[in-house]
């Protein structure tokens, strides 16, 4: 059965990675994404204009209204593949700059719209919800977010269809040739605060019980695999959910076979090594649609452990039962 997509039949799925392919650099990707936002704003709102940088653009990528009065501003930020708290400062500075320019140049900001081609992770979402409400009250304006979900909805609307065709459908074949569907996901570093929080996770405790001392790579593997799993759960595309379930079942089977063999041989001290060897050998056979690096595959095993389905010592079930997720 072909993969299901949450778009009308015959419509090419929208990939915001195309901006990086077409832009050929980080700066080029940002500029290309900004051009798309300007056109999408113009397609969905009357009388939208942009300001040429000469030398600055007043913090405005696109605006609607009169610069002698109140305006709505669109601000694009090409944050990929996920928006995290490392982007907080850029978001703050963007709003500060547009508010300062408004004071300096005699207009007011009625609405400010942040446009990003990705979703925010949990900590960033919590920060955004609190920060944006506080800034709305402080400056008497409306703050909106056009993230990947909102952008896809607008691009698939009748108003946004021409923009979608121009930026995404036109380049569909070229994008597929340069970046096939199975292009692997990025492997992200774990920020210090998240690494510290993972110190109390069950999968870390299970590894410590097995005698492992250095655990930084394990945290990175788990963190990246967890991002994949959360993204798939959030999008809830049946084919992707099924692919992840298949990968989990395969990896669980590898662990179980090695656990039983190591237990019978009284060789549980090498269980982790054997499982990692088997995952490496099986990695290329996992569903291509998941686009997993080997780091993600190893991380999915850590998720099985963290979800109390596996462990690294003989009494792993007892450890899991006693462990507090808090």
mmCIF file of C-alpha atoms in Angstrom:
data_model
loop_
_atom_site.group_PDB
_atom_site.id
_atom_site.type_symbol
_atom_site.label_atom_id
_atom_site.label_comp_id
_atom_site.label_asym_id
_atom_site.label_seq_id
_atom_site.Cartn_x
_atom_site.Cartn_y
_atom_site.Cartn_z
ATOM 1 C CA UNK A 1 0.000 0.000 0.000
ATOM 2 C CA UNK A 2 1.465 3.457 -0.903
ATOM 3 C CA UNK A 3 2.309 5.921 1.866
ATOM 4 C CA UNK A 4 -0.591 8.128 2.925
ATOM 5 C CA UNK A 5 -0.164 11.899 2.747
ATOM 6 C CA UNK A 6 -2.315 14.570 4.335
ATOM 7 C CA UNK A 7 -2.877 16.483 1.063
ATOM 8 C CA UNK A 8 -5.450 16.225 -1.728
ATOM 9 C CA UNK A 9 -4.949 13.451 -4.294
ATOM 10 C CA UNK A 10 -2.428 14.425 -6.954
ATOM 11 C CA UNK A 11 -0.883 17.300 -5.001
ATOM 12 C CA UNK A 12 2.878 17.082 -4.461
ATOM 13 C CA UNK A 13 3.709 16.983 -0.708
ATOM 14 C CA UNK A 14 5.252 20.248 0.487
ATOM 15 C CA UNK A 15 8.847 19.982 1.687
ATOM 16 C CA UNK A 16 10.405 23.091 3.197
ATOM 17 C CA UNK A 17 13.828 21.511 2.599
ATOM 18 C CA UNK A 18 13.523 22.736 -1.000
ATOM 19 C CA UNK A 19 14.595 26.228 0.130
ATOM 20 C CA UNK A 20 17.985 24.860 1.201
ATOM 21 C CA UNK A 21 18.341 22.962 -2.073
ATOM 22 C CA UNK A 22 17.462 25.973 -4.186
ATOM 23 C CA UNK A 23 19.355 28.473 -2.043
ATOM 24 C CA UNK A 24 22.493 26.294 -1.981
ATOM 25 C CA UNK A 25 23.605 27.884 1.320
ATOM 26 C CA UNK A 26 22.207 28.863 4.708
ATOM 27 C CA UNK A 27 21.844 32.469 3.581
ATOM 28 C CA UNK A 28 20.300 31.436 0.285
ATOM 29 C CA UNK A 29 17.779 29.213 2.073
ATOM 30 C CA UNK A 30 16.747 32.092 4.342
ATOM 31 C CA UNK A 31 16.290 34.455 1.392
ATOM 32 C CA UNK A 32 14.296 31.932 -0.617
ATOM 33 C CA UNK A 33 12.029 31.150 2.338
ATOM 34 C CA UNK A 34 11.538 34.885 2.934
ATOM 35 C CA UNK A 35 10.447 35.372 -0.688
ATOM 36 C CA UNK A 36 7.900 32.588 -0.277
ATOM 37 C CA UNK A 37 6.517 34.166 2.906
ATOM 38 C CA UNK A 38 6.151 37.557 1.205
ATOM 39 C CA UNK A 39 4.192 35.994 -1.655
ATOM 40 C CA UNK A 40 2.065 33.862 0.668
ATOM 41 C CA UNK A 41 1.243 36.899 2.801
ATOM 42 C CA UNK A 42 0.272 38.810 -0.352
ATOM 43 C CA UNK A 43 -1.875 35.921 -1.559
ATOM 44 C CA UNK A 44 -3.807 35.646 1.693
ATOM 45 C CA UNK A 45 -4.007 39.310 2.794
ATOM 46 C CA UNK A 46 -4.852 42.433 0.730
ATOM 47 C CA UNK A 47 -2.312 45.195 0.052
ATOM 48 C CA UNK A 48 0.834 43.429 1.289
ATOM 49 C CA UNK A 49 4.181 45.071 0.517
ATOM 50 C CA UNK A 50 7.836 44.539 1.426
ATOM 51 C CA UNK A 51 10.633 46.960 2.326
ATOM 52 C CA UNK A 52 13.981 46.934 0.537
ATOM 53 C CA UNK A 53 17.007 46.834 2.840
ATOM 54 C CA UNK A 54 18.614 50.277 2.435
ATOM 55 C CA UNK A 55 20.520 49.625 4.604
ATOM 56 C CA UNK A 56 17.994 48.033 6.988
ATOM 57 C CA UNK A 57 14.446 46.810 6.411
ATOM 58 C CA UNK A 58 13.046 47.995 9.775
ATOM 59 C CA UNK A 59 12.648 44.362 10.871
ATOM 60 C CA UNK A 60 9.947 43.857 8.232
ATOM 61 C CA UNK A 61 9.902 41.062 5.649
ATOM 62 C CA UNK A 62 6.345 41.917 4.562
ATOM 63 C CA UNK A 63 3.663 44.228 5.909
ATOM 64 C CA UNK A 64 0.050 45.212 5.380
ATOM 65 C CA UNK A 65 -1.330 48.609 6.245
ATOM 66 C CA UNK A 66 -0.027 52.153 6.137
ATOM 67 C CA UNK A 67 3.403 53.104 7.487
ATOM 68 C CA UNK A 68 1.830 56.289 8.777
ATOM 69 C CA UNK A 69 -0.427 54.236 11.053
ATOM 70 C CA UNK A 70 -0.818 50.662 12.280
ATOM 71 C CA UNK A 71 0.589 47.725 10.331
ATOM 72 C CA UNK A 72 0.708 43.933 10.351
ATOM 73 C CA UNK A 73 4.233 42.548 9.993
ATOM 74 C CA UNK A 74 5.437 39.145 8.761
ATOM 75 C CA UNK A 75 8.892 38.024 9.946
ATOM 76 C CA UNK A 76 10.460 34.865 8.476
ATOM 77 C CA UNK A 77 13.055 32.709 10.225
ATOM 78 C CA UNK A 78 14.371 29.608 8.458
ATOM 79 C CA UNK A 79 14.737 27.380 11.513
ATOM 80 C CA UNK A 80 15.241 23.762 10.382
ATOM 81 C CA UNK A 81 14.656 20.913 11.062
ATOM 82 C CA UNK A 82 13.142 21.852 14.437
ATOM 83 C CA UNK A 83 12.764 25.092 16.379
ATOM 84 C CA UNK A 84 14.321 24.864 19.856
ATOM 85 C CA UNK A 85 15.242 27.176 22.719
ATOM 86 C CA UNK A 86 18.552 27.941 21.017
ATOM 87 C CA UNK A 87 16.437 30.133 18.711
ATOM 88 C CA UNK A 88 14.900 32.167 21.543
ATOM 89 C CA UNK A 89 17.317 35.081 21.255
ATOM 90 C CA UNK A 90 16.716 35.472 17.529
ATOM 91 C CA UNK A 91 12.962 35.557 18.085
ATOM 92 C CA UNK A 92 13.273 38.140 20.864
ATOM 93 C CA UNK A 93 15.566 40.345 18.787
ATOM 94 C CA UNK A 94 13.227 40.197 15.789
ATOM 95 C CA UNK A 95 10.302 41.575 17.760
ATOM 96 C CA UNK A 96 12.488 44.133 19.568
ATOM 97 C CA UNK A 97 13.858 45.405 16.251
ATOM 98 C CA UNK A 98 10.455 45.826 14.637
ATOM 99 C CA UNK A 99 9.088 47.641 17.703
ATOM 100 C CA UNK A 100 12.090 49.978 17.861
ATOM 101 C CA UNK A 101 11.811 50.761 14.144
ATOM 102 C CA UNK A 102 8.125 51.540 14.630
ATOM 103 C CA UNK A 103 8.935 54.085 17.339
ATOM 104 C CA UNK A 104 11.774 55.604 15.302
ATOM 105 C CA UNK A 105 9.755 55.896 12.090
ATOM 106 C CA UNK A 106 6.313 56.895 13.308
ATOM 107 C CA UNK A 107 4.132 53.809 12.867
ATOM 108 C CA UNK A 108 2.702 51.192 15.221
ATOM 109 C CA UNK A 109 2.592 47.386 15.129
ATOM 110 C CA UNK A 110 -0.933 45.993 15.295
ATOM 111 C CA UNK A 111 0.071 42.382 14.585
ATOM 112 C CA UNK A 112 3.392 40.529 14.336
ATOM 113 C CA UNK A 113 3.536 37.118 12.621
ATOM 114 C CA UNK A 114 6.542 34.834 13.061
ATOM 115 C CA UNK A 115 6.927 32.406 10.139
ATOM 116 C CA UNK A 116 9.043 29.247 10.554
ATOM 117 C CA UNK A 117 9.235 26.131 8.326
ATOM 118 C CA UNK A 118 9.386 23.684 11.244
ATOM 119 C CA UNK A 119 7.617 22.864 14.506
ATOM 120 C CA UNK A 120 8.729 23.964 17.964
ATOM 121 C CA UNK A 121 9.815 21.283 20.411
ATOM 122 C CA UNK A 122 8.200 21.042 23.848
ATOM 123 C CA UNK A 123 10.411 23.480 25.794
ATOM 124 C CA UNK A 124 10.312 26.024 22.964
ATOM 125 C CA UNK A 125 6.528 25.745 22.676
ATOM 126 C CA UNK A 126 6.125 26.350 26.414
ATOM 127 C CA UNK A 127 8.430 29.379 26.211
ATOM 128 C CA UNK A 128 6.662 30.779 23.139
ATOM 129 C CA UNK A 129 3.182 30.464 24.640
ATOM 130 C CA UNK A 130 4.214 32.372 27.770
ATOM 131 C CA UNK A 131 6.454 34.932 26.076
ATOM 132 C CA UNK A 132 4.085 35.804 23.227
ATOM 133 C CA UNK A 133 1.124 36.375 25.570
ATOM 134 C CA UNK A 134 3.238 38.611 27.805
ATOM 135 C CA UNK A 135 4.507 40.661 24.827
ATOM 136 C CA UNK A 136 0.966 41.020 23.468
ATOM 137 C CA UNK A 137 -0.177 42.520 26.745
ATOM 138 C CA UNK A 138 2.937 44.675 27.162
ATOM 139 C CA UNK A 139 2.832 46.211 23.680
ATOM 140 C CA UNK A 140 -0.923 46.017 22.894
ATOM 141 C CA UNK A 141 -0.484 43.950 19.742
ATOM 142 C CA UNK A 142 -1.423 40.532 18.375
ATOM 143 C CA UNK A 143 1.316 37.896 17.938
ATOM 144 C CA UNK A 144 0.745 34.929 15.634
ATOM 145 C CA UNK A 145 2.781 31.881 14.640
ATOM 146 C CA UNK A 146 2.891 30.451 11.144
ATOM 147 C CA UNK A 147 4.803 27.211 11.738
ATOM 148 C CA UNK A 148 5.039 24.281 9.319
ATOM 149 C CA UNK A 149 1.471 23.161 10.089
ATOM 150 C CA UNK A 150 -0.045 26.610 9.545
ATOM 151 C CA UNK A 151 2.071 27.211 6.433
ATOM 152 C CA UNK A 152 1.024 23.941 4.818
ATOM 153 C CA UNK A 153 -2.631 24.735 5.518
ATOM 154 C CA UNK A 154 -2.303 28.165 3.904
ATOM 155 C CA UNK A 155 -0.315 26.836 0.929
ATOM 156 C CA UNK A 156 -2.965 24.170 0.293
ATOM 157 C CA UNK A 157 -5.777 26.739 0.421
ATOM 158 C CA UNK A 158 -7.194 28.147 -2.839
ATOM 159 C CA UNK A 159 -5.536 31.509 -2.046
ATOM 160 C CA UNK A 160 -2.109 29.968 -1.536
ATOM 161 C CA UNK A 161 -2.209 27.478 -4.398
ATOM 162 C CA UNK A 162 -0.216 29.605 -6.862
ATOM 163 C CA UNK A 163 2.515 30.145 -4.266
ATOM 164 C CA UNK A 164 2.640 26.415 -3.547
ATOM 165 C CA UNK A 165 2.944 25.630 -7.254
ATOM 166 C CA UNK A 166 5.646 28.237 -7.830
ATOM 167 C CA UNK A 167 7.860 27.349 -4.889
ATOM 168 C CA UNK A 168 7.274 23.626 -4.408
ATOM 169 C CA UNK A 169 5.577 21.876 -7.319
ATOM 170 C CA UNK A 170 7.814 23.480 -9.955
ATOM 171 C CA UNK A 171 10.893 22.072 -8.223
ATOM 172 C CA UNK A 172 9.392 18.741 -7.212
ATOM 173 C CA UNK A 173 11.278 16.584 -9.722
ATOM 174 C CA UNK A 174 14.577 18.431 -9.238
ATOM 175 C CA UNK A 175 14.224 18.184 -5.469
ATOM 176 C CA UNK A 176 13.517 14.470 -5.687
ATOM 177 C CA UNK A 177 16.565 13.977 -7.910
ATOM 178 C CA UNK A 178 18.862 15.857 -5.514
ATOM 179 C CA UNK A 179 17.239 14.862 -2.237
ATOM 180 C CA UNK A 180 15.322 11.573 -2.481
ATOM 181 C CA UNK A 181 12.655 10.708 0.041
ATOM 182 C CA UNK A 182 15.140 8.488 1.884
ATOM 183 C CA UNK A 183 17.570 11.398 2.503
ATOM 184 C CA UNK A 184 18.695 10.819 6.063
ATOM 185 C CA UNK A 185 17.619 12.987 8.963
ATOM 186 C CA UNK A 186 19.999 15.352 10.670
ATOM 187 C CA UNK A 187 21.581 14.208 13.920
ATOM 188 C CA UNK A 188 21.283 16.987 16.494
ATOM 189 C CA UNK A 189 23.445 17.688 19.509
ATOM 190 C CA UNK A 190 21.877 17.518 22.954
ATOM 191 C CA UNK A 191 21.808 20.837 24.784
ATOM 192 C CA UNK A 192 23.389 20.789 28.240
ATOM 193 C CA UNK A 193 20.113 21.221 30.132
ATOM 194 C CA UNK A 194 18.465 18.365 28.219
ATOM 195 C CA UNK A 195 21.508 16.129 28.740
ATOM 196 C CA UNK A 196 21.363 16.821 32.465
ATOM 197 C CA UNK A 197 17.637 16.022 32.562
ATOM 198 C CA UNK A 198 18.246 12.717 30.793
ATOM 199 C CA UNK A 199 20.560 11.708 33.630
ATOM 200 C CA UNK A 200 17.540 10.473 35.595
ATOM 201 C CA UNK A 201 15.961 8.582 32.675
ATOM 202 C CA UNK A 202 15.297 4.857 32.961
ATOM 203 C CA UNK A 203 17.459 3.929 29.961
ATOM 204 C CA UNK A 204 20.431 5.695 31.608
ATOM 205 C CA UNK A 205 19.844 3.885 34.890
ATOM 206 C CA UNK A 206 19.655 0.535 33.077
ATOM 207 C CA UNK A 207 23.004 1.208 31.395
ATOM 208 C CA UNK A 208 24.560 2.263 34.691
ATOM 209 C CA UNK A 209 23.303 -0.952 36.297
ATOM 210 C CA UNK A 210 25.079 -2.849 33.504
ATOM 211 C CA UNK A 211 28.341 -1.093 34.354
ATOM 212 C CA UNK A 212 28.469 1.566 31.638
ATOM 213 C CA UNK A 213 30.245 4.741 32.770
ATOM 214 C CA UNK A 214 30.353 7.057 29.731
ATOM 215 C CA UNK A 215 26.786 7.782 28.623
ATOM 216 C CA UNK A 216 26.940 10.955 26.498
ATOM 217 C CA UNK A 217 26.547 9.125 23.182
ATOM 218 C CA UNK A 218 23.628 7.120 24.577
ATOM 219 C CA UNK A 219 21.854 10.357 25.528
ATOM 220 C CA UNK A 220 22.439 11.751 22.034
ATOM 221 C CA UNK A 221 21.089 8.574 20.448
ATOM 222 C CA UNK A 222 17.985 8.594 22.628
ATOM 223 C CA UNK A 223 17.395 12.341 22.146
ATOM 224 C CA UNK A 224 17.459 12.081 18.355
ATOM 225 C CA UNK A 225 15.308 8.951 18.220
ATOM 226 C CA UNK A 226 12.798 10.536 20.586
ATOM 227 C CA UNK A 227 12.540 13.589 18.302
ATOM 228 C CA UNK A 228 11.700 11.287 15.389
ATOM 229 C CA UNK A 229 9.087 9.395 17.394
ATOM 230 C CA UNK A 230 7.459 12.577 18.704
ATOM 231 C CA UNK A 231 7.362 14.111 15.216
ATOM 232 C CA UNK A 232 5.685 11.013 13.790
ATOM 233 C CA UNK A 233 3.163 10.911 16.636
ATOM 234 C CA UNK A 234 2.411 14.623 16.168
ATOM 235 C CA UNK A 235 1.852 14.365 12.403
ATOM 236 C CA UNK A 236 -0.109 11.106 12.841
ATOM 237 C CA UNK A 237 0.380 9.985 9.219
ATOM 238 C CA UNK A 238 -0.736 6.309 9.240
ATOM 239 C CA UNK A 239 2.100 5.093 6.971
ATOM 240 C CA UNK A 240 4.755 6.764 9.145
ATOM 241 C CA UNK A 241 3.184 5.468 12.369
ATOM 242 C CA UNK A 242 3.149 1.952 10.894
ATOM 243 C CA UNK A 243 6.787 2.260 9.746
ATOM 244 C CA UNK A 244 7.923 3.282 13.213
ATOM 245 C CA UNK A 245 5.948 0.452 14.790
ATOM 246 C CA UNK A 246 7.619 -1.971 12.379
ATOM 247 C CA UNK A 247 11.083 -0.635 13.242
ATOM 248 C CA UNK A 248 10.341 -0.888 16.975
ATOM 249 C CA UNK A 249 9.176 -4.490 16.574
ATOM 250 C CA UNK A 250 12.303 -5.427 14.599
ATOM 251 C CA UNK A 251 14.663 -3.835 17.119
ATOM 252 C CA UNK A 252 12.787 -5.339 20.055
ATOM 253 C CA UNK A 253 13.181 -8.755 18.429
ATOM 254 C CA UNK A 254 16.926 -8.250 18.037
ATOM 255 C CA UNK A 255 17.278 -7.300 21.698
ATOM 256 C CA UNK A 256 15.116 -10.216 22.900
ATOM 257 C CA UNK A 257 17.060 -12.808 20.900
ATOM 258 C CA UNK A 258 20.400 -11.540 22.223
ATOM 259 C CA UNK A 259 19.103 -11.206 25.778
ATOM 260 C CA UNK A 260 17.955 -14.824 25.810
ATOM 261 C CA UNK A 261 21.234 -16.053 24.336
ATOM 262 C CA UNK A 262 23.376 -13.967 26.704
ATOM 263 C CA UNK A 263 21.310 -15.059 29.713
ATOM 264 C CA UNK A 264 21.734 -18.720 28.752
ATOM 265 C CA UNK A 265 25.496 -18.241 28.298
ATOM 266 C CA UNK A 266 25.835 -16.154 31.487
ATOM 267 C CA UNK A 267 27.247 -13.415 29.243
ATOM 268 C CA UNK A 268 24.964 -10.441 29.914
ATOM 269 C CA UNK A 269 28.059 -8.244 30.246
ATOM 270 C CA UNK A 270 28.338 -8.284 26.422
ATOM 271 C CA UNK A 271 24.590 -7.923 25.736
ATOM 272 C CA UNK A 272 24.809 -4.233 24.816
ATOM 273 C CA UNK A 273 27.728 -4.852 22.411
ATOM 274 C CA UNK A 274 25.938 -7.709 20.668
ATOM 275 C CA UNK A 275 22.688 -5.789 20.307
ATOM 276 C CA UNK A 276 24.521 -2.777 18.887
ATOM 277 C CA UNK A 277 26.269 -5.048 16.370
ATOM 278 C CA UNK A 278 22.937 -6.546 15.301
ATOM 279 C CA UNK A 279 21.274 -3.117 15.005
ATOM 280 C CA UNK A 280 24.138 -1.952 12.788
ATOM 281 C CA UNK A 281 23.641 -4.994 10.546
ATOM 282 C CA UNK A 282 19.853 -4.559 10.442
ATOM 283 C CA UNK A 283 19.824 -0.775 10.072
ATOM 284 C CA UNK A 284 19.671 -0.669 6.263
ATOM 285 C CA UNK A 285 16.652 -3.003 6.305
ATOM 286 C CA UNK A 286 14.498 -0.730 8.474
ATOM 287 C CA UNK A 287 11.713 1.233 6.681
ATOM 288 C CA UNK A 288 13.341 3.742 4.321
ATOM 289 C CA UNK A 289 10.513 6.221 4.846
ATOM 290 C CA UNK A 290 11.797 6.876 8.392
ATOM 291 C CA UNK A 291 15.097 8.231 6.951
ATOM 292 C CA UNK A 292 17.056 7.048 9.976
ATOM 293 C CA UNK A 293 20.751 7.468 10.614
ATOM 294 C CA UNK A 294 22.354 4.630 12.582
ATOM 295 C CA UNK A 295 22.308 6.964 15.605
ATOM 296 C CA UNK A 296 18.490 7.029 15.401
ATOM 297 C CA UNK A 297 18.271 3.240 15.202
ATOM 298 C CA UNK A 298 20.420 2.829 18.306
ATOM 299 C CA UNK A 299 18.326 5.516 19.978
ATOM 300 C CA UNK A 300 15.133 3.588 19.257
ATOM 301 C CA UNK A 301 16.570 0.711 21.301
ATOM 302 C CA UNK A 302 17.131 3.136 24.187
ATOM 303 C CA UNK A 303 13.469 4.190 23.819
ATOM 304 C CA UNK A 304 12.415 0.549 24.158
ATOM 305 C CA UNK A 305 14.400 0.397 27.394
ATOM 306 C CA UNK A 306 12.971 3.696 28.588
ATOM 307 C CA UNK A 307 9.456 2.426 27.816
ATOM 308 C CA UNK A 308 10.061 -0.638 30.043
ATOM 309 C CA UNK A 309 10.181 -3.113 27.163
ATOM 310 C CA UNK A 310 13.854 -4.072 27.438
ATOM 311 C CA UNK A 311 16.921 -3.762 29.648
ATOM 312 C CA UNK A 312 20.635 -4.503 29.964
ATOM 313 C CA UNK A 313 20.796 -6.652 33.108
ATOM 314 C CA UNK A 314 19.056 -9.839 34.210
ATOM 315 C CA UNK A 315 16.842 -8.040 36.739
ATOM 316 C CA UNK A 316 15.869 -5.250 34.308
ATOM 317 C CA UNK A 317 12.144 -5.721 34.959
ATOM 318 C CA UNK A 318 12.648 -5.091 38.675
ATOM 319 C CA UNK A 319 14.640 -1.911 37.936
ATOM 320 C CA UNK A 320 11.916 -0.717 35.555
ATOM 321 C CA UNK A 321 9.179 -1.392 38.098
ATOM 322 C CA UNK A 322 11.014 0.516 40.843
ATOM 323 C CA UNK A 323 12.060 3.445 38.662
ATOM 324 C CA UNK A 324 10.191 6.726 39.078
ATOM 325 C CA UNK A 325 9.629 8.704 35.880
ATOM 326 C CA UNK A 326 9.445 11.840 37.989
#
